[in-house]
Coordinates of C-alpha atoms and ligand atoms in Angstrom, one line a residue:
X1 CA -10.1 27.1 20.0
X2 CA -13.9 27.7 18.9
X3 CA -13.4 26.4 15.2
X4 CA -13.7 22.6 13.7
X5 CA -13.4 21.7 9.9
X6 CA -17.1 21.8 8.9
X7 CA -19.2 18.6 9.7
X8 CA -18.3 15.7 6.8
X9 CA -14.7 17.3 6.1
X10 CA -11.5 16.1 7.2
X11 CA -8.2 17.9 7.2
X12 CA -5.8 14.9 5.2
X13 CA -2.6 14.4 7.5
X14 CA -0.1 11.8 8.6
X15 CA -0.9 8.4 7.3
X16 CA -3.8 9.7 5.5
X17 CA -1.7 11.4 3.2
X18 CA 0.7 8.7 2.4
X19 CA -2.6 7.1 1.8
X20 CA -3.8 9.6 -0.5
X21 CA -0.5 10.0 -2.2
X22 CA 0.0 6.6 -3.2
X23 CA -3.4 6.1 -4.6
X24 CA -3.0 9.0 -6.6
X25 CA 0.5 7.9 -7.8
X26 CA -0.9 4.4 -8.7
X27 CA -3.4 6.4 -10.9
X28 CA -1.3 8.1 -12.9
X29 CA 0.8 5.6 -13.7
X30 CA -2.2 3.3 -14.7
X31 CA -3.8 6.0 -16.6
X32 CA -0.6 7.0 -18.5
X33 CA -0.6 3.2 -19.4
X34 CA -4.0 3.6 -21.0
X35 CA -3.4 6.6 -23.0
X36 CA -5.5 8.7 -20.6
X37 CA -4.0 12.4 -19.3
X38 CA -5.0 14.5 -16.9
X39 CA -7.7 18.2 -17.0
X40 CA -8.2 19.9 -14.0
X41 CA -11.1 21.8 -14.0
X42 CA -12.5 24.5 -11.5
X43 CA -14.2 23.3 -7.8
X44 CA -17.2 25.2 -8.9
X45 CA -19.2 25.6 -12.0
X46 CA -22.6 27.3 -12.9
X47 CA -25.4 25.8 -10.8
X48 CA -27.1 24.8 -14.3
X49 CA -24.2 22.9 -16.0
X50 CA -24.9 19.9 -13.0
X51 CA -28.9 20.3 -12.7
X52 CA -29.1 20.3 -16.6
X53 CA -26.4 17.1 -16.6
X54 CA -27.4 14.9 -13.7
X55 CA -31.1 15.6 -14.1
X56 CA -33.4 17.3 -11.8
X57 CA -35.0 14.0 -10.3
X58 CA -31.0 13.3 -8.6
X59 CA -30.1 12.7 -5.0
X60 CA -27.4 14.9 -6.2
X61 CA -29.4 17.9 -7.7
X62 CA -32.6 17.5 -5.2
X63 CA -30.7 17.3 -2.1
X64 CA -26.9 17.2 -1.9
X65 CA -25.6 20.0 -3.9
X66 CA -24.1 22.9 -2.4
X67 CA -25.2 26.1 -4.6
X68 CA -24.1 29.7 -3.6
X69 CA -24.7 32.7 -5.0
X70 CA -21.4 35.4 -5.4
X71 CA -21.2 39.3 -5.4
X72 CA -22.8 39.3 -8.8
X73 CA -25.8 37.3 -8.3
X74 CA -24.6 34.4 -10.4
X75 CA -25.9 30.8 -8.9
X76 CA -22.8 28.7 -8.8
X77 CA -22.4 24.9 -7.3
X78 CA -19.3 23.6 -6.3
X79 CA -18.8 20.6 -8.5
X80 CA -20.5 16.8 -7.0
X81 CA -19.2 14.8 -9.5
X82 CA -16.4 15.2 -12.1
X83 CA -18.6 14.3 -15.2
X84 CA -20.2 17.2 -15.9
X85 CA -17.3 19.3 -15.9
X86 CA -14.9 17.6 -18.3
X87 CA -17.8 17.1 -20.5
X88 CA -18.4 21.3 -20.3
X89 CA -14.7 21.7 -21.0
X90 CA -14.1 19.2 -23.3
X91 CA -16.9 21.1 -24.7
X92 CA -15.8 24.9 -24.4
X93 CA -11.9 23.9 -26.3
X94 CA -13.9 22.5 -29.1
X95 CA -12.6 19.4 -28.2
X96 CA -15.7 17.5 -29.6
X97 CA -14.1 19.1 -33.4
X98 CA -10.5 19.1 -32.5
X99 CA -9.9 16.1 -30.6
X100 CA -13.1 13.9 -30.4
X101 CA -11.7 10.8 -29.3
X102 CA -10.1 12.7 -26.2
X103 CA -9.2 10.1 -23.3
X104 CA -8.9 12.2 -19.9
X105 CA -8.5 11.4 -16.1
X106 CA -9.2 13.8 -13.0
X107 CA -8.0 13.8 -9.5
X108 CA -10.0 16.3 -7.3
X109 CA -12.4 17.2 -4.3
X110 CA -15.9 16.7 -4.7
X111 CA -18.9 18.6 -2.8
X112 CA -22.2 16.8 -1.4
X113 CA -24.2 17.6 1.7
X114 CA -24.7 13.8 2.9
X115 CA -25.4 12.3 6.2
X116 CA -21.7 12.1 6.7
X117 CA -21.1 8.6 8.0
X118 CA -17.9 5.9 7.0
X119 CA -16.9 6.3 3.6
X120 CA -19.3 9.1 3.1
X121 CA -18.3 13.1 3.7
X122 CA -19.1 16.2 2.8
X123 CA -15.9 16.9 0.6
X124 CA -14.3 14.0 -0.6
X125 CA -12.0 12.6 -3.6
X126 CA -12.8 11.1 -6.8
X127 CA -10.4 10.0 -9.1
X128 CA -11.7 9.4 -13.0
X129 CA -11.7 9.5 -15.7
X130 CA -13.8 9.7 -19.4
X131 CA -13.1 8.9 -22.5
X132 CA -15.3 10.8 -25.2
X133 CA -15.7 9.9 -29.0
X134 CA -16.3 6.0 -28.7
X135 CA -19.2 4.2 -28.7
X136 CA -17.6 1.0 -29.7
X137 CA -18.3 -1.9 -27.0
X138 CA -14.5 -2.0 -26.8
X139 CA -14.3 1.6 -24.9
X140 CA -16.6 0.0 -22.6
X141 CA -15.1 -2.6 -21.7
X142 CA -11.4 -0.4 -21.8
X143 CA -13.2 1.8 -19.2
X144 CA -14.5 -1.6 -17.0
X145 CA -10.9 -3.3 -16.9
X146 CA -8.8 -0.3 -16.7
X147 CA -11.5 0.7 -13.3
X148 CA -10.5 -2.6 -12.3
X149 CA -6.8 -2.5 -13.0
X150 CA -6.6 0.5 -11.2
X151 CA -8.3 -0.8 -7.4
X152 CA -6.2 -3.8 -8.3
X153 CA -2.9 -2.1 -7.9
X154 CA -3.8 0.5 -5.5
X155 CA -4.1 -3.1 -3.1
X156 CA -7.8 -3.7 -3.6
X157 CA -8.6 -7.5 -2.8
X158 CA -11.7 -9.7 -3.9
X159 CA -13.2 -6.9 -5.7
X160 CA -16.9 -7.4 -7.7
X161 CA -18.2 -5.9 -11.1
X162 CA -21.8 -5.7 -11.3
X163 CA -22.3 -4.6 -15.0
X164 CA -26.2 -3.7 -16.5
X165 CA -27.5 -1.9 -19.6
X166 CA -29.9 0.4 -19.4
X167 CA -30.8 1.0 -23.2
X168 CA -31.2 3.6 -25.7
X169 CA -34.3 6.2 -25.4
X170 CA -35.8 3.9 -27.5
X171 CA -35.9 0.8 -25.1
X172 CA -35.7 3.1 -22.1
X173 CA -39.1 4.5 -23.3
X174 CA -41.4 1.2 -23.3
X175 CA -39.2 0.1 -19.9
X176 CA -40.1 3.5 -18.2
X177 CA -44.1 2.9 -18.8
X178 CA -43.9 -0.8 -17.7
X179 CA -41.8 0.4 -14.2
X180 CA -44.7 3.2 -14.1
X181 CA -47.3 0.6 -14.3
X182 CA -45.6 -1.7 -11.9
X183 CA -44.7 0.8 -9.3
X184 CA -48.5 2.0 -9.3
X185 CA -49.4 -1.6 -8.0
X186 CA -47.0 -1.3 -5.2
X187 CA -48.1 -0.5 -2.1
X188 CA -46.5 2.2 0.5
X189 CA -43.8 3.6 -1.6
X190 CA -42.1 6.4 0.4
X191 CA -42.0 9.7 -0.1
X192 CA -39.0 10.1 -2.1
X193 CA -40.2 7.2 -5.1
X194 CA -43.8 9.0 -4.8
X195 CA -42.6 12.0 -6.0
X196 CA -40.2 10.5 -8.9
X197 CA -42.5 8.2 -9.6
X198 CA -43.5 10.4 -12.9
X199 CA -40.4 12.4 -13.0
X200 CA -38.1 9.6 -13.3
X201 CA -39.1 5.7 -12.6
X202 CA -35.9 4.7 -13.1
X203 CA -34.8 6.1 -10.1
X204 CA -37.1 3.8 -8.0
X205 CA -35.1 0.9 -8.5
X206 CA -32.4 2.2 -6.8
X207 CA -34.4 3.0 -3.5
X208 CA -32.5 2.4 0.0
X209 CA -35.8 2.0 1.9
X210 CA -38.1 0.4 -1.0
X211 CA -36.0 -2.0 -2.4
X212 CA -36.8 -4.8 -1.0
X213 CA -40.8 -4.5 -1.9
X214 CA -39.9 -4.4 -6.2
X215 CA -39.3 -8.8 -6.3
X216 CA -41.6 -9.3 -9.3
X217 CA -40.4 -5.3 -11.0
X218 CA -40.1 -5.3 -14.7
X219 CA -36.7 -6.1 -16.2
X220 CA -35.0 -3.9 -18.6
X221 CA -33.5 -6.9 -20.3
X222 CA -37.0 -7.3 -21.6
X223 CA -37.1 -4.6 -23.4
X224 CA -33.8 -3.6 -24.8
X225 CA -33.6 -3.2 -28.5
X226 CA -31.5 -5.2 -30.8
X227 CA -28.9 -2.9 -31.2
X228 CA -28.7 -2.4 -27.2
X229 CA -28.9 -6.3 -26.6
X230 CA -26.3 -6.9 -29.0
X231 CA -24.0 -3.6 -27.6
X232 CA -23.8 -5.4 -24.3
X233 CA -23.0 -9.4 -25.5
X234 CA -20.0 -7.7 -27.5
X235 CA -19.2 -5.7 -24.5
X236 CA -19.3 -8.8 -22.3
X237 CA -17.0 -10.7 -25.1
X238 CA -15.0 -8.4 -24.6
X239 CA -14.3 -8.8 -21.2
X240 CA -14.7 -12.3 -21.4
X241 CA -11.7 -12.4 -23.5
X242 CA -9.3 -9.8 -21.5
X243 CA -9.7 -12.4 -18.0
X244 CA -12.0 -9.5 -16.9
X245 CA -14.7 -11.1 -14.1
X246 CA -18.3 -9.4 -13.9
X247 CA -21.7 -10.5 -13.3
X248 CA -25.0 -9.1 -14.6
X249 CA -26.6 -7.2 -12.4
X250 CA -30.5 -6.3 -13.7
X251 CA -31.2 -4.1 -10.7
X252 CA -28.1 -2.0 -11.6
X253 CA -29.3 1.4 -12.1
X254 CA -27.2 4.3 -11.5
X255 CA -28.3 7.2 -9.8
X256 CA -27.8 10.0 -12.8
X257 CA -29.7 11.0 -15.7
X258 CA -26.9 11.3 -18.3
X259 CA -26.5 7.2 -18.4
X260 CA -27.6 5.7 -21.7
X261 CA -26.6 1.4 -22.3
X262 CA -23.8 0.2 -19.5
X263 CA -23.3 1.4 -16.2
X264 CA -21.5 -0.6 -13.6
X265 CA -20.2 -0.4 -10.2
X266 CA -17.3 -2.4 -8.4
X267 CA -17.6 -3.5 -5.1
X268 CA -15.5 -5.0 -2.3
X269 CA -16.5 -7.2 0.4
X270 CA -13.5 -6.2 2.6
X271 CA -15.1 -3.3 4.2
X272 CA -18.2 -3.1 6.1
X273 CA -19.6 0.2 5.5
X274 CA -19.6 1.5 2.0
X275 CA -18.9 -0.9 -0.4
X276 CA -19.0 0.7 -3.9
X277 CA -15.6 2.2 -4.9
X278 CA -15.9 3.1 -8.4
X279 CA -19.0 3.6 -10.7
X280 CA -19.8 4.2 -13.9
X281 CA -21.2 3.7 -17.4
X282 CA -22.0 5.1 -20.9
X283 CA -23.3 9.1 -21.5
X284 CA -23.9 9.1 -25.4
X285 CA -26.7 12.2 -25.1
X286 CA -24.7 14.4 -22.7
X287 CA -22.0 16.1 -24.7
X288 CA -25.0 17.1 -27.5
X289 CA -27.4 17.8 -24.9
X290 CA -25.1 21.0 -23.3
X291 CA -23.9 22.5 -26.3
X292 CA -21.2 20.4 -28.6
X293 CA -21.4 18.2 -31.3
X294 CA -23.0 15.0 -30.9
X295 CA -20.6 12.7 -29.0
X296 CA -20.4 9.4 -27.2
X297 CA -18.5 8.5 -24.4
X298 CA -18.0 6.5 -21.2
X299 CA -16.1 7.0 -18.0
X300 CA -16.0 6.1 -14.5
X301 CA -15.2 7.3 -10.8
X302 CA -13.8 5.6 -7.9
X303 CA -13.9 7.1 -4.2
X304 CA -10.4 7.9 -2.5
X305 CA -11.6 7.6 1.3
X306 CA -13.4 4.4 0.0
X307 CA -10.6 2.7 -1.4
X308 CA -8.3 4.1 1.4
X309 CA -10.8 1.7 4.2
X310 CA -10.2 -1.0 1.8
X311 CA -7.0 -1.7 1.5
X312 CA -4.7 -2.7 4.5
X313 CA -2.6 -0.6 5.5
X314 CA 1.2 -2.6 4.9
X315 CA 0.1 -1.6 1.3
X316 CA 1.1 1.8 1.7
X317 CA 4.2 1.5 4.1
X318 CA 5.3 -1.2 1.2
X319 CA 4.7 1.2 -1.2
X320 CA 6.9 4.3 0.2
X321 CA 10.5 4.7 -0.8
X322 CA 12.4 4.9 2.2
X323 CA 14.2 8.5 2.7
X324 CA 16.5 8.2 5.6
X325 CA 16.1 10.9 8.1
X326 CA 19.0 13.3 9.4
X327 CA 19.3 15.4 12.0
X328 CA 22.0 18.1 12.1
X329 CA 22.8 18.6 15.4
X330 CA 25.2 21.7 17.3
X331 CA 27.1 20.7 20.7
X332 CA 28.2 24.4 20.5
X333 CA 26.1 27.3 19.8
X334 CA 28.4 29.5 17.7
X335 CA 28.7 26.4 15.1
X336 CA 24.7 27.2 13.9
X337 CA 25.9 28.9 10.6
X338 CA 28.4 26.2 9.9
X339 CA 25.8 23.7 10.5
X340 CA 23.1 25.6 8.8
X341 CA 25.0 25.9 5.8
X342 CA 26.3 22.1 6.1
X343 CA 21.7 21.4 5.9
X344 CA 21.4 23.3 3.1
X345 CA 24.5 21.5 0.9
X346 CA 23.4 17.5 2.1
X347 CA 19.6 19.0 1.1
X348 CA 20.7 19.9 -2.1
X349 CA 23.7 17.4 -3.0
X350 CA 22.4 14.4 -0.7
X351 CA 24.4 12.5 2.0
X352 CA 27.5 10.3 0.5
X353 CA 26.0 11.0 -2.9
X354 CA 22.6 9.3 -0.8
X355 CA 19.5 11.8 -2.2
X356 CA 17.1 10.1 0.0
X357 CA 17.6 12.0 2.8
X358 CA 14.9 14.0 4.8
X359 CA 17.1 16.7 6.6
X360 CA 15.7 18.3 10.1
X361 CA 18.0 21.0 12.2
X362 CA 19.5 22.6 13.7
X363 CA 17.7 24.2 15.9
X364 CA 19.0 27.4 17.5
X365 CA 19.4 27.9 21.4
X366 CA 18.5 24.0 22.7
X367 CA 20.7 22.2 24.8
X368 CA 22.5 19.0 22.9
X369 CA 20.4 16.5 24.9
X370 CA 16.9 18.3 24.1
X371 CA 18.0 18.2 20.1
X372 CA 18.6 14.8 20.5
X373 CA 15.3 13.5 22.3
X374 CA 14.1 15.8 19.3
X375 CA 15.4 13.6 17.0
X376 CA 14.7 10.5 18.6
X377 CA 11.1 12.0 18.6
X378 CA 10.6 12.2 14.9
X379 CA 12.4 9.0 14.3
X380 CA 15.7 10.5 13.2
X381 CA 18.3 7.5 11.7
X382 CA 21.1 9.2 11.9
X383 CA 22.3 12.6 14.1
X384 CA 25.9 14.5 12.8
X385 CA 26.6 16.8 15.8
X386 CA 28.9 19.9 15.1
X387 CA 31.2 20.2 18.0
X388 CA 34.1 22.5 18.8
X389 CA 36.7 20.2 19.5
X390 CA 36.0 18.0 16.1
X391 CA 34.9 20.6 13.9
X392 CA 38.6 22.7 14.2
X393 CA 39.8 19.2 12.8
X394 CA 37.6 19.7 10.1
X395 CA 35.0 16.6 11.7
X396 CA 31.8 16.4 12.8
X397 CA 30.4 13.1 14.9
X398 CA 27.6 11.0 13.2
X399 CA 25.3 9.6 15.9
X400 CA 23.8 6.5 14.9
X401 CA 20.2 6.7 16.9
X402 CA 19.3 3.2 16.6
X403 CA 22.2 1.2 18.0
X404 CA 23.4 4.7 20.0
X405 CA 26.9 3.9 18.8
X406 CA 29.2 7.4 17.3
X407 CA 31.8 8.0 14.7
X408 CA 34.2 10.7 13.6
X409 CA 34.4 12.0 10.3
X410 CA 35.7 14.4 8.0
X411 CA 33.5 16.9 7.0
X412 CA 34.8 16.9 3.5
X413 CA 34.0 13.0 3.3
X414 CA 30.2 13.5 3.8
Ligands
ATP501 P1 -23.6 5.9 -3.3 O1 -24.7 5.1 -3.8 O2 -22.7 5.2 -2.3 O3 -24.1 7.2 -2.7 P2 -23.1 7.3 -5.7 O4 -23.8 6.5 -6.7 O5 -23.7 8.5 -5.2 O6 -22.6 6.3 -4.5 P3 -21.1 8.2 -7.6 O7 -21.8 9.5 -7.8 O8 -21.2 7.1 -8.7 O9 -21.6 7.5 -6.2 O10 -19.6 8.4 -7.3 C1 -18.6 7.4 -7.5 C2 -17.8 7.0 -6.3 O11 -17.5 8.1 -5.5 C3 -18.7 6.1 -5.3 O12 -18.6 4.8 -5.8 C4 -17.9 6.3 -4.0 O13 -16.8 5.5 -4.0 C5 -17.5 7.8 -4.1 N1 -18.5 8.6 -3.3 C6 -19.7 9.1 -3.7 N2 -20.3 9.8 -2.8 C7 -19.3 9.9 -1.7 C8 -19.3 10.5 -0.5 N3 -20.3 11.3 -0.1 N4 -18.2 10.4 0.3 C9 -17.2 9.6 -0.1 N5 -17.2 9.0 -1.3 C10 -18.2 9.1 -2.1
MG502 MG1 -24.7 9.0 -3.5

């Protein structure tokens, strides 16, 4: 075959899905506890709703979106992040009148065109979620622990918050011209912090290649306003008080526009290759500045494939409830619609009253012995073979594959 799944996409199967599947289970149940509930929103949006959101100065909008037009001209971008798009719905149902202090999770795909590598693809899962209306320290800090909470029980071990606060515009302002002054002194910046140098300083700090050159940068503790400094100590009380561990982490600075006072990030140091599984922080500007009513809010997003390399695997076989695999098997060919029928009925009214059953068979015109290395393929527990002999006695044999020992029984018992 001449095709592949695109460079950076996987197709999700086997172990991968009972991967996926539990994390997503775990979330639901966490988020229900929290009061959060679920939107789904469309995989793409208008190009504009993300440049205008994330800013223009992003990894995300300079290099890493994937924009299309369709038959009518219109520029649309299938969605990078989940933010932007529950703010524009939360938005479009008037939610900022109706139901300001709406507390919402996602589970989705997510679009960038990265150097696909581990933990990093093309398409990938985020689950989220935001929580609009608050700008009380104490939706902070619910957003922090219930991040952690959740990587906790999907298996996570020895995970780190790195918490910061990047101001107001008012602090943000007098930081920005300091970082612009600062960064002029530097020497050999690359390309990339060159060119946001004036568009957006902030970004600098978060430089893969130039990091290690900003030891004596400005820090935006400095320069945070009253309100700001105090915002984060009650935040951190907060925490304090619910067990929650964190550090302070100055050179926190998230990659997006939209961030106004906390951001953090939680890291693991179980994996090797990406270690940041869920990000986040406050967006107080971003519901006013596309359209609604002037809004706070604070959310987070933790990477599927990320979390699924850091958790060990026994946490997922744990996690599965065991459905005991049957085979129906024929010894005689004319017994298929007897045997058929007999699927459908332990399918829909389980085995002995046991509705954890996964039913396979029969299977038409194969031998007995090729049904049964069949079913000793896919890991069958338990084989009930319609014969001639038994079944005009109103019996069928049950095969028990794992100690090869076999019993009569009535139909009618089963
Ligand atoms: P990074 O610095 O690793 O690129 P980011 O700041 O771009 O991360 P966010 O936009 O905050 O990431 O997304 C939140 C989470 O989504 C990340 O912490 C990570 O777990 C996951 N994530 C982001 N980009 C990818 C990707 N390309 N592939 C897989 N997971 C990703
Ligand atoms: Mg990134």
């Amino acid at each position: 075959m001449n095709y592949k799944a695109p460079r950076g996409t996987h197709d999700i199967f086997g172990l991968n899905v009972i991967r996926m599947n539990f994390l997503e289970q775990k979330a639901k149940e966490v988020f229900m506890r929290y009061g959060f509930v679920e939107i789904r929103t469309p995989m793409f949006e208008e190009a504009a709703l993300f440049t205008r959101s994330l800013g223009q100065a992003t990894d995300i909008v300079e290099k890493q979106m994937y924009i299309f037009e369709d038959r009518k001209k219109r520029k649309l971008a299938l969605r990078p992040e989940g933010t932007a798009s529950l703010t524009r719905a939360f938005i479009e149902h008037r939610m900022d009148i109706s139901n300001p202090f709406g507390k919402f999770f996602y589970i989705g795909e997510m679009f960038r065109y990265e150097r696909p590598q581990a933990g990093r693809y093309r398409q990938f899962h985020q689950i989220g979620a935001e929580s609009f209306g608050n700008s009380a320290p104490a939706a902070d800090a619910e957003i922090i622990i219930l991040a952690q909470d959740l990587l906790v029980s999907m298996g996570v071990k020895e995970i780190k918050t790195h918490i910061n606060s990047l101001g107001c515009k008012k602090c943000r302002f007098f930081f920005r011209e300091a970082l612009v002054e600062y960064f002029n002194s530097v020497q050999g910046l690359c390309l990339d912090c060159i060119k946001r140098l004036d568009k957006n300083p902030l970004r600098l700090l978060d430089c893969k290649i130039d990091f290690y050159k900003f030891n004596k940068v400005p820090r935006i503790s400095s320069y945070l306003c009253n309100d700001c400094k105090d915002n984060f100590t009650l935040i951190q009380e907060l925490l304090k008080s619910a067990g929650c561990d964190y550090v302070v982490d100055e050179k926190l600075v998230r990659g997006l526009d939209y961030y106004t006072r906390t951001v953090f990030e939680i890291k693991t140091n179980t994996t090797d290759s990406q270690d940041t599984l869920a990000a986040g922080g406050r967006y107080d500007n971003l519901v006013e500045e596309i359209g609604g009513q002037s809004t706070p809010a604070v959310g987070f997003a933790l990477g599927s494939e990320r979390v699924m390399l850091a958790v060990q695997d026994n946490v997922f076989f744990d996690s599965l409830k065991q459905y005991e695999k049957i085979f129906v098997a024929i010894a005689d060919q004319e017994l298929f619609n007897e045997a058929f029928s007999f699927a459908i009925r332990i399918i829909r009214k389980g085995l002995k009253g046991n509705k954890n059953i996964s039913v396979f068979g029969p299977i038409n015109n194969k031998s007995l012995t090729n049904q049964l290395k069949f079913a000793d393929k896919i890991q069958v527990y338990k084989t009930i073979i319609f014969a001639k002999t038994e079944f005009k006695n109103g019996k069928v044999l049950i095969k028990n594959m794992k100690n090869n020992t076999q019993i009569e029984t009535l139909l009618i018992d089963l």
